[in-house]
């Protein structure tokens, strides 16, 4: 299945960076390992970041200078960065489960590894992530090292708890363990340290290198509440959307407002103008600028004209909804604030991109568009199989004749056609209500359970797809077995008879003999 990510996140890709420096021409701080040196090196170091790469891989070449810069900085912290050429060390890479390039893994000894889950777009992201890995989930701090800890990363969360308050400390420790890949955590038990910071135990303070620099949590110390607060407090009032920040915004659980602008000066101006709005709606919506020259194509994904800037739109990932602001209007903060308020209050309908509804359904597969989706897929008592496809997708093209054949099993039988629909929708030209992660995506929406679609993950054969509909649909239509039975009946022929004598002409070849229809 081809990933949809390159389409949805196309704006995240800055113009391709050529790897100008030949690694062989300079002394590298990234250590090359082979099968012979891998195990001994991993045994000698407590924490290692390893890149499994191929020399021809474009993404590997783009990562190389950032990886080198990170290696220089992390070398001082005794965190080595290594690389393994999988074209030369095939067995080693296979044993480590490498399926694509580059694959980054964190090792704590030769037999203990986990995937690297941090950002790769900047050296600072790699350094920040690995520093977190080198520390305990919660680092102890006191008056001597507090100031150093507060600036150790962009976001540092410190709990101030009495040493006897084991319950609160345990909750904080568990929370920190679950979020250690995302934030740096510490704890201080000295009441004098808490007093110096202007808080009273128990308290949690988030330190950051932007906006007001410090946020104090005043709610109940429980994991769910802490997570919501940390996500909100760690997000700039008006941030910037880019490769390092996009994922965090999309997974924040609240809508995201985009301000598209082509110049740095414009983005800085909008940042200042929109800060009061962002402050007013903090926790309900995130607001961020985005470089329209570099990532303007993403405006099209939000149903904006990707050639007209500045522009504004709101995306609600949880509802898969988009709200583009009228591009014929000037972006005035007061007017946009009213637009934001109306979206949050549900007074504005989301924008839906749709192809025209077909006047007729000419083929065996029912063609669905955004404006007919509810009627044809949801608001009926049929089992509906839907293929979400892209016109450029090679796998979709290969599936097309088999999908037509599958649809024919139902459309040519009136009883089956009343119970099952086989449909398709171009997910690049129509907004669909559920997230699509790759093409083709095939889902069955069973009658009576449309809110619980079943995703197909089997082989793309007519038999297996029909079996999937039979096993997961409400109506239990077994179209494939029925078709097989009809074919078997059609293959029945006249029983063999003795061969005629040499001078005898078979009846079926005599002039005027009746031709029998094949049964």
Coordinates of C-alpha atoms in Angstrom, one line a residue:
X1 CA 0.0 0.0 0.0
X2 CA 1.4 3.3 -1.0
X3 CA 1.5 5.8 1.9
X4 CA -0.7 8.9 1.7
X5 CA 1.7 10.8 3.9
X6 CA 3.6 12.4 1.0
X7 CA 0.4 14.0 -0.2
X8 CA -1.0 15.2 3.2
X9 CA 2.4 16.3 4.5
X10 CA 3.8 17.6 1.2
X11 CA 4.2 21.0 2.7
X12 CA 6.6 19.6 5.3
X13 CA 9.2 18.9 2.7
X14 CA 11.5 21.8 2.0
X15 CA 13.2 21.8 -1.3
X16 CA 15.6 18.9 -1.4
X17 CA 18.9 19.6 0.2
X18 CA 21.8 18.3 -1.7
X19 CA 24.4 16.5 0.3
X20 CA 27.4 18.5 -1.0
X21 CA 30.1 17.2 1.2
X22 CA 31.5 13.8 0.4
X23 CA 31.8 11.9 3.7
X24 CA 35.0 10.4 2.5
X25 CA 36.6 13.8 2.1
X26 CA 36.2 14.9 5.7
X27 CA 36.8 13.3 9.1
X28 CA 33.4 12.2 10.4
X29 CA 32.2 12.1 14.0
X30 CA 29.8 9.4 13.0
X31 CA 31.3 6.0 13.5
X32 CA 30.9 3.4 10.8
X33 CA 30.2 -0.1 12.2
X34 CA 30.3 -3.5 10.5
X35 CA 29.2 -7.0 11.5
X36 CA 32.6 -7.5 13.0
X37 CA 32.5 -4.4 15.2
X38 CA 28.8 -4.0 15.9
X39 CA 28.3 -6.2 19.0
X40 CA 31.6 -5.1 20.8
X41 CA 30.9 -1.4 20.2
X42 CA 27.3 -1.7 21.6
X43 CA 28.6 -3.6 24.6
X44 CA 31.1 -0.9 25.4
X45 CA 28.6 2.0 25.4
X46 CA 25.5 2.6 27.5
X47 CA 23.5 4.6 24.9
X48 CA 24.0 4.7 21.1
X49 CA 22.0 6.1 18.2
X50 CA 22.4 4.0 15.1
X51 CA 21.5 4.8 11.5
X52 CA 21.0 1.9 9.1
X53 CA 21.3 3.4 5.6
X54 CA 22.0 2.8 1.9
X55 CA 24.4 5.0 0.0
X56 CA 21.9 5.6 -2.8
X57 CA 19.1 6.6 -0.5
X58 CA 18.0 10.3 -1.0
X59 CA 16.6 10.6 2.5
X60 CA 19.8 9.2 4.0
X61 CA 21.8 11.9 2.1
X62 CA 19.5 14.6 3.3
X63 CA 19.9 13.4 6.9
X64 CA 23.7 13.0 6.7
X65 CA 24.8 16.6 7.5
X66 CA 22.3 16.9 10.4
X67 CA 23.3 13.6 11.7
X68 CA 27.0 14.7 11.6
X69 CA 26.2 17.9 13.4
X70 CA 24.3 16.0 16.1
X71 CA 27.3 13.6 16.5
X72 CA 29.6 16.5 17.1
X73 CA 27.4 17.9 19.9
X74 CA 26.5 14.6 21.5
X75 CA 30.1 13.4 21.5
X76 CA 30.8 15.7 24.4
X77 CA 27.9 14.0 26.3
X78 CA 29.4 10.6 25.6
X79 CA 26.5 9.6 23.3
X80 CA 28.0 8.2 20.1
X81 CA 26.2 8.2 16.8
X82 CA 27.0 5.3 14.4
X83 CA 26.0 4.2 10.9
X84 CA 25.7 0.9 9.2
X85 CA 25.8 0.5 5.4
X86 CA 23.1 -2.0 4.7
X87 CA 24.3 -2.6 1.2
X88 CA 27.5 -4.0 2.7
X89 CA 26.1 -5.5 5.9
X90 CA 22.9 -7.2 4.7
X91 CA 22.8 -9.9 7.3
X92 CA 23.3 -7.4 10.2
X93 CA 20.6 -5.1 8.9
X94 CA 18.3 -8.1 8.4
X95 CA 18.9 -9.3 11.9
X96 CA 18.0 -5.8 13.2
X97 CA 14.6 -5.8 11.4
X98 CA 15.6 -3.0 9.0
X99 CA 12.9 -2.6 6.3
X100 CA 13.6 0.9 4.9
X101 CA 16.1 3.6 4.9
X102 CA 17.1 5.4 6.9
X103 CA 16.2 3.4 10.0
X104 CA 17.2 5.0 13.2
X105 CA 17.4 2.9 16.4
X106 CA 18.5 3.5 20.0
X107 CA 20.7 0.9 21.5
X108 CA 21.4 0.2 25.2
X109 CA 23.7 -2.8 24.6
X110 CA 23.7 -5.1 21.6
X111 CA 20.5 -6.9 22.5
X112 CA 18.3 -4.0 23.7
X113 CA 17.0 -1.5 21.1
X114 CA 14.0 0.6 20.3
X115 CA 13.0 2.8 17.3
X116 CA 14.1 6.4 17.4
X117 CA 10.8 8.4 17.6
X118 CA 12.1 11.9 17.5
X119 CA 12.2 14.5 14.7
X120 CA 15.0 14.2 12.1
X121 CA 14.7 17.5 10.3
X122 CA 17.3 19.4 12.5
X123 CA 20.4 18.6 14.5
X124 CA 18.9 20.2 17.6
X125 CA 15.9 17.8 17.5
X126 CA 18.2 14.8 17.4
X127 CA 20.4 16.2 20.3
X128 CA 17.3 17.0 22.4
X129 CA 15.8 13.6 21.9
X130 CA 19.0 11.7 22.8
X131 CA 19.7 13.9 25.8
X132 CA 16.3 12.9 27.2
X133 CA 17.2 9.2 26.5
X134 CA 20.4 9.6 28.5
X135 CA 18.7 10.9 31.6
X136 CA 16.3 9.1 34.0
X137 CA 12.6 9.7 33.5
X138 CA 12.7 12.2 36.4
X139 CA 16.1 13.8 37.3
X140 CA 16.6 15.0 40.9
X141 CA 17.3 18.7 41.2
X142 CA 18.2 21.0 44.1
X143 CA 19.2 24.6 44.5
X144 CA 22.7 23.9 43.0
X145 CA 21.6 22.6 39.6
X146 CA 18.0 23.9 39.2
X147 CA 19.0 26.8 36.9
X148 CA 21.0 24.5 34.7
X149 CA 18.1 22.0 34.5
X150 CA 15.6 24.8 33.6
X151 CA 17.5 25.6 30.4
X152 CA 18.6 22.1 29.4
X153 CA 15.9 21.8 26.8
X154 CA 13.3 23.9 25.1
X155 CA 10.6 22.4 27.4
X156 CA 11.5 21.3 31.0
X157 CA 8.8 20.1 33.4
X158 CA 9.8 20.2 37.1
X159 CA 7.7 18.9 40.0
X160 CA 8.0 20.3 43.4
X161 CA 6.9 17.7 46.0
X162 CA 7.5 17.1 49.6
X163 CA 9.8 14.1 50.1
X164 CA 7.1 12.3 52.2
X165 CA 4.4 12.8 49.5
X166 CA 5.0 9.4 47.8
X167 CA 1.6 9.3 46.1
X168 CA 2.0 12.5 44.2
X169 CA 5.6 11.7 43.3
X170 CA 4.6 8.3 42.0
X171 CA 1.9 9.8 39.8
X172 CA 4.5 12.3 38.4
X173 CA 7.1 9.6 37.9
X174 CA 4.6 7.4 35.9
X175 CA 3.5 10.4 33.8
X176 CA 7.1 11.4 33.1
X177 CA 8.0 7.8 32.0
X178 CA 5.1 7.9 29.5
X179 CA 6.2 11.2 28.1
X180 CA 10.0 11.0 28.4
X181 CA 10.4 11.0 24.6
X182 CA 8.6 14.3 24.4
X183 CA 9.7 16.3 27.4
X184 CA 12.5 16.6 30.0
X185 CA 11.4 16.0 33.6
X186 CA 12.9 16.7 37.0
X187 CA 11.7 16.9 40.6
X188 CA 12.8 18.9 43.7
X189 CA 11.9 17.9 47.2
X190 CA 13.4 20.9 49.1
X191 CA 10.6 23.3 50.1
X192 CA 13.1 26.2 50.0
X193 CA 13.7 25.5 46.3
X194 CA 9.9 25.6 45.7
X195 CA 9.6 28.8 47.7
X196 CA 12.4 30.4 45.6
X197 CA 10.4 29.6 42.5
X198 CA 7.3 31.2 43.9
X199 CA 5.3 28.0 44.2
X200 CA 4.0 25.9 47.1
X201 CA 4.4 22.1 47.3
X202 CA 2.9 20.2 45.6
X203 CA 3.3 22.0 42.3
X204 CA 4.4 21.4 38.7
X205 CA 6.1 24.1 36.7
X206 CA 6.8 24.1 32.9
X207 CA 9.8 26.1 31.8
X208 CA 10.1 27.1 28.1
X209 CA 12.3 29.3 26.0
X210 CA 9.4 31.3 24.5
X211 CA 6.4 33.4 25.4
X212 CA 6.1 33.9 29.2
X213 CA 9.0 31.5 29.8
X214 CA 7.2 29.7 32.7
X215 CA 3.8 28.2 33.4
X216 CA 2.5 26.9 36.7
X217 CA 0.0 24.1 37.0
X218 CA -2.7 24.6 39.6
X219 CA -4.9 21.6 39.0
X220 CA -5.1 18.1 40.5
X221 CA -2.0 16.0 40.0
X222 CA -3.2 13.2 37.8
X223 CA -1.8 11.9 34.5
X224 CA -4.6 12.8 32.2
X225 CA -4.9 16.4 33.5
X226 CA -1.2 16.8 33.5
X227 CA -0.9 15.7 29.9
X228 CA -3.6 18.1 28.7
X229 CA -1.9 21.0 30.6
X230 CA 1.6 20.2 29.4
X231 CA 0.5 20.0 25.7
X232 CA -1.2 23.4 26.0
X233 CA 1.5 25.1 28.1
X234 CA 4.3 23.8 25.8
X235 CA 2.7 25.2 22.7
X236 CA 3.6 28.8 21.7
X237 CA 0.8 31.3 21.6
X238 CA 1.5 31.8 17.9
X239 CA 4.0 29.2 16.7
X240 CA 5.4 28.2 13.3
X241 CA 4.3 25.1 11.4
X242 CA 7.2 23.2 9.9
X243 CA 8.8 19.7 9.8
X244 CA 9.6 19.7 13.5
X245 CA 6.3 21.0 14.8
X246 CA 3.6 19.7 12.4
X247 CA 3.1 16.3 14.1
X248 CA 2.7 17.9 17.5
X249 CA 0.1 20.3 16.3
X250 CA -1.9 17.6 14.5
X251 CA -1.9 15.3 17.5
X252 CA -2.6 18.0 20.1
X253 CA -6.3 17.1 20.2
X254 CA -7.6 20.6 19.4
X255 CA -8.1 22.5 16.1
X256 CA -5.2 24.2 14.4
X257 CA -5.4 27.7 12.8
X258 CA -3.0 28.3 9.9
X259 CA -1.7 31.7 8.9
X260 CA -0.1 31.4 5.4
X261 CA 2.3 34.2 4.6
X262 CA 5.1 34.4 2.1
X263 CA 7.7 36.6 3.9
X264 CA 9.3 36.4 7.3
X265 CA 8.3 40.0 7.9
X266 CA 4.6 39.2 7.2
X267 CA 4.7 36.2 9.5
X268 CA 6.3 38.2 12.3
X269 CA 3.6 40.9 11.8
X270 CA 0.8 38.3 12.0
X271 CA 2.4 36.7 15.0
X272 CA 2.1 39.9 17.0
X273 CA -1.4 40.7 15.8
X274 CA -2.8 37.3 16.6
X275 CA -1.2 36.8 20.0
X276 CA -4.1 38.3 21.9
X277 CA -6.5 36.1 20.0
X278 CA -4.4 33.0 20.7
X279 CA -4.2 33.9 24.3
X280 CA -8.0 34.3 24.5
X281 CA -8.6 30.9 23.0
X282 CA -5.6 29.1 24.5
X283 CA -6.5 25.4 25.1
X284 CA -9.3 25.5 22.5
X285 CA -7.3 26.1 19.4
X286 CA -3.7 26.4 18.4
X287 CA -2.6 29.3 16.1
X288 CA 0.5 29.2 13.9
X289 CA 2.1 30.8 10.9
X290 CA 3.4 28.8 7.9
X291 CA 5.8 29.8 5.2
X292 CA 3.6 30.0 2.1
X293 CA 6.6 30.0 -0.3
X294 CA 8.0 26.8 1.1
X295 CA 4.8 25.0 2.1
X296 CA 2.1 26.8 0.1
X297 CA 0.9 23.6 -1.6
X298 CA -0.6 22.5 1.8
X299 CA -3.1 25.3 1.4
X300 CA -4.8 23.2 -1.2
X301 CA -5.3 20.4 1.3
X302 CA -7.3 22.9 3.4
X303 CA -9.5 23.8 0.4
X304 CA -7.7 27.2 -0.1
X305 CA -6.4 28.5 -3.4
X306 CA -2.6 27.6 -3.1
X307 CA -1.7 30.5 -5.2
X308 CA -3.3 33.3 -3.2
X309 CA -1.6 34.6 0.0
X310 CA -1.8 35.6 2.8
X311 CA -4.5 33.1 3.7
X312 CA -6.1 31.6 6.8
X313 CA -7.8 28.3 7.5
X314 CA -8.7 26.1 10.5
X315 CA -8.3 22.4 10.5
X316 CA -9.9 20.1 13.1
X317 CA -8.0 16.8 12.9
X318 CA -10.3 15.1 15.4
X319 CA -13.3 15.7 13.1
X320 CA -11.4 15.7 9.9
X321 CA -13.0 19.1 9.2
X322 CA -11.6 22.1 7.3
X323 CA -12.7 25.8 7.5
X324 CA -11.0 28.0 4.9
X325 CA -11.3 31.8 5.4
X326 CA -12.6 33.8 2.5
X327 CA -9.5 34.6 0.5
X328 CA -11.1 37.7 -1.1
X329 CA -11.0 39.3 2.3
X330 CA -8.1 41.1 4.0
X331 CA -6.6 39.2 7.0
X332 CA -7.7 41.5 9.8
X333 CA -7.2 40.2 13.3
X334 CA -10.6 41.3 14.5
X335 CA -12.5 39.7 11.6
X336 CA -10.5 36.5 11.8
X337 CA -11.1 36.4 15.6
X338 CA -14.9 36.4 14.9
X339 CA -14.4 33.6 12.3
X340 CA -12.5 31.5 14.9
X341 CA -15.2 32.1 17.5
X342 CA -17.9 31.0 15.1
X343 CA -16.0 27.9 14.1
X344 CA -15.4 26.9 17.8
X345 CA -19.1 27.5 18.5
X346 CA -20.2 25.3 15.6
X347 CA -21.8 28.2 13.7
X348 CA -19.8 27.6 10.5
X349 CA -20.2 24.4 8.4
X350 CA -16.9 22.8 7.4
X351 CA -15.8 23.1 3.8
X352 CA -16.2 19.9 1.7
X353 CA -14.3 19.4 -1.5
X354 CA -16.4 17.3 -3.9
X355 CA -16.5 16.2 -7.5
X356 CA -19.9 16.6 -9.2
X357 CA -22.4 13.8 -8.4
X358 CA -22.4 11.5 -11.4
X359 CA -25.7 11.8 -13.4
X360 CA -25.6 8.0 -14.1
X361 CA -23.7 5.0 -12.7
X362 CA -22.3 3.4 -15.9
X363 CA -20.0 0.7 -14.5
X364 CA -20.4 -2.1 -12.0
X365 CA -18.6 -0.1 -9.3
X366 CA -20.7 2.7 -7.7
X367 CA -18.9 6.0 -8.0
X368 CA -19.1 8.0 -4.8
X369 CA -18.2 11.7 -4.3
X370 CA -18.2 13.7 -1.1
X371 CA -21.7 15.1 -1.7
X372 CA -23.1 11.7 -2.2
X373 CA -21.1 9.9 0.4
X374 CA -23.7 10.0 3.2
X375 CA -26.5 8.8 0.9
X376 CA -24.6 6.0 -0.8
X377 CA -22.4 4.8 2.1
X378 CA -24.0 5.7 5.4
X379 CA -27.7 6.4 5.1
X380 CA -28.9 3.0 3.9
X381 CA -29.4 -0.6 5.0
X382 CA -26.8 -2.1 2.7
X383 CA -23.4 -3.6 3.3
X384 CA -21.2 -1.1 1.4
X385 CA -17.6 -1.8 0.4
X386 CA -15.6 1.4 -0.4
X387 CA -12.3 1.7 -2.1
X388 CA -10.5 5.0 -1.3
X389 CA -8.2 5.5 -4.2
X390 CA -5.9 8.0 -6.0
X391 CA -5.8 8.3 -9.8
X392 CA -2.0 8.2 -9.7
X393 CA -1.7 5.1 -7.5
X394 CA -0.2 2.1 -9.2
X395 CA -1.8 -0.4 -6.8
X396 CA -5.2 1.1 -7.4
X397 CA -4.8 0.8 -11.1
X398 CA -3.8 -2.9 -10.7
X399 CA -6.8 -3.5 -8.5
X400 CA -9.3 -1.8 -10.9
X401 CA -10.2 -4.8 -13.2
X402 CA -10.6 -7.2 -10.2
X403 CA -12.7 -4.6 -8.3
X404 CA -14.9 -4.3 -11.4
X405 CA -15.2 -8.1 -11.5
X406 CA -16.1 -8.2 -7.8
X407 CA -18.8 -5.5 -8.2
X408 CA -20.3 -7.6 -11.1
X409 CA -20.9 -10.5 -8.7
X410 CA -23.5 -8.3 -6.9
X411 CA -24.8 -5.8 -9.5
X412 CA -25.8 -8.6 -11.9
X413 CA -27.9 -10.3 -9.2
X414 CA -31.0 -8.2 -8.2
X415 CA -31.2 -9.9 -4.8
X416 CA -27.5 -9.3 -4.0
X417 CA -27.6 -5.8 -5.5
X418 CA -30.3 -4.9 -3.0
X419 CA -28.1 -5.9 -0.1
X420 CA -24.5 -5.0 -1.1
X421 CA -22.9 -2.1 -2.9
X422 CA -19.3 -2.1 -4.1
X423 CA -18.1 1.5 -4.4
X424 CA -15.1 3.7 -4.9
X425 CA -14.2 7.3 -4.2
X426 CA -11.2 9.4 -5.4
X427 CA -9.9 10.5 -2.0
X428 CA -7.6 13.2 -3.6
X429 CA -10.6 15.0 -5.2
X430 CA -13.1 14.5 -2.4
X431 CA -13.1 15.1 1.3
X432 CA -13.9 11.9 3.2
X433 CA -15.0 11.7 6.9
X434 CA -12.5 9.2 8.1
X435 CA -8.7 9.5 7.9
X436 CA -7.0 7.7 5.1
X437 CA -3.4 6.6 5.6
X438 CA -2.6 5.0 2.2
X439 CA -3.9 4.0 -1.2
X440 CA -5.9 1.9 -1.8
X441 CA -7.7 1.8 1.5
X442 CA -10.7 -0.6 1.4
X443 CA -13.4 -0.5 4.1
X444 CA -16.7 -2.3 4.6
X445 CA -19.5 -0.3 6.2
X446 CA -21.9 -3.0 7.4
X447 CA -25.6 -2.3 7.5
X448 CA -26.7 -1.3 11.0
X449 CA -23.1 -0.6 12.0
X450 CA -22.0 2.2 9.8
X451 CA -20.1 3.9 12.6
X452 CA -17.8 0.8 12.9
X453 CA -16.3 0.2 9.5
X454 CA -14.1 -2.8 9.0
X455 CA -10.8 -2.2 7.2
X456 CA -9.7 -4.8 4.7
X457 CA -6.1 -6.1 5.1
X458 CA -6.1 -9.3 3.0
X459 CA -4.9 -10.1 -0.5
X460 CA -6.6 -8.2 -3.3
X461 CA -8.3 -11.1 -5.0
X462 CA -11.9 -11.3 -6.0
X463 CA -12.4 -14.4 -3.9
X464 CA -10.9 -12.9 -0.8
X465 CA -12.7 -9.6 -1.1
X466 CA -16.1 -11.4 -1.6
X467 CA -15.3 -13.6 1.4
X468 CA -14.6 -10.4 3.4
X469 CA -18.0 -9.0 2.5
X470 CA -19.7 -12.3 3.4
X471 CA -18.0 -12.6 6.8
X472 CA -18.2 -9.0 7.9
X473 CA -21.5 -7.8 6.3
X474 CA -24.8 -7.9 8.0
X475 CA -26.6 -9.6 5.1
X476 CA -24.1 -12.5 4.8
X477 CA -24.2 -12.4 1.0
X478 CA -21.9 -15.1 -0.4
X479 CA -21.7 -13.9 -4.0
X480 CA -18.4 -15.7 -4.9
X481 CA -19.7 -19.2 -3.9
X482 CA -22.9 -18.4 -5.8
X483 CA -20.9 -17.4 -8.9
X484 CA -18.8 -20.6 -8.7
X485 CA -21.9 -22.7 -8.4
X486 CA -23.4 -21.1 -11.5
X487 CA -20.1 -21.7 -13.4
X488 CA -20.1 -25.3 -12.4
X489 CA -23.7 -25.7 -13.6
X490 CA -22.7 -24.0 -16.9
X491 CA -19.8 -26.5 -17.3
X492 CA -22.0 -29.5 -17.2
X493 CA -21.9 -31.2 -20.7
X494 CA -23.6 -34.2 -22.4
X495 CA -22.3 -37.5 -21.0
X496 CA -19.8 -39.2 -23.3
X497 CA -21.1 -41.8 -25.8
X498 CA -19.5 -44.5 -27.9
X499 CA -17.7 -43.3 -31.0
X500 CA -19.6 -43.7 -34.2
X501 CA -18.6 -46.1 -36.9
X502 CA -16.3 -44.8 -39.6
X503 CA -19.2 -44.4 -42.0
X504 CA -21.6 -42.9 -39.4
X505 CA -21.9 -39.1 -39.2
X506 CA -22.6 -37.8 -35.6
X507 CA -26.1 -36.4 -35.3
X508 CA -24.8 -33.0 -34.1
X509 CA -22.9 -32.5 -37.3
X510 CA -25.7 -33.4 -39.7
X511 CA -27.3 -30.6 -41.6
X512 CA -30.3 -29.1 -39.8
X513 CA -29.3 -30.7 -36.4
X514 CA -30.4 -28.6 -33.4
X515 CA -27.6 -26.8 -31.4
X516 CA -27.9 -27.3 -27.7
X517 CA -27.4 -24.4 -25.3
X518 CA -24.6 -25.1 -22.8
X519 CA -26.1 -25.7 -19.4

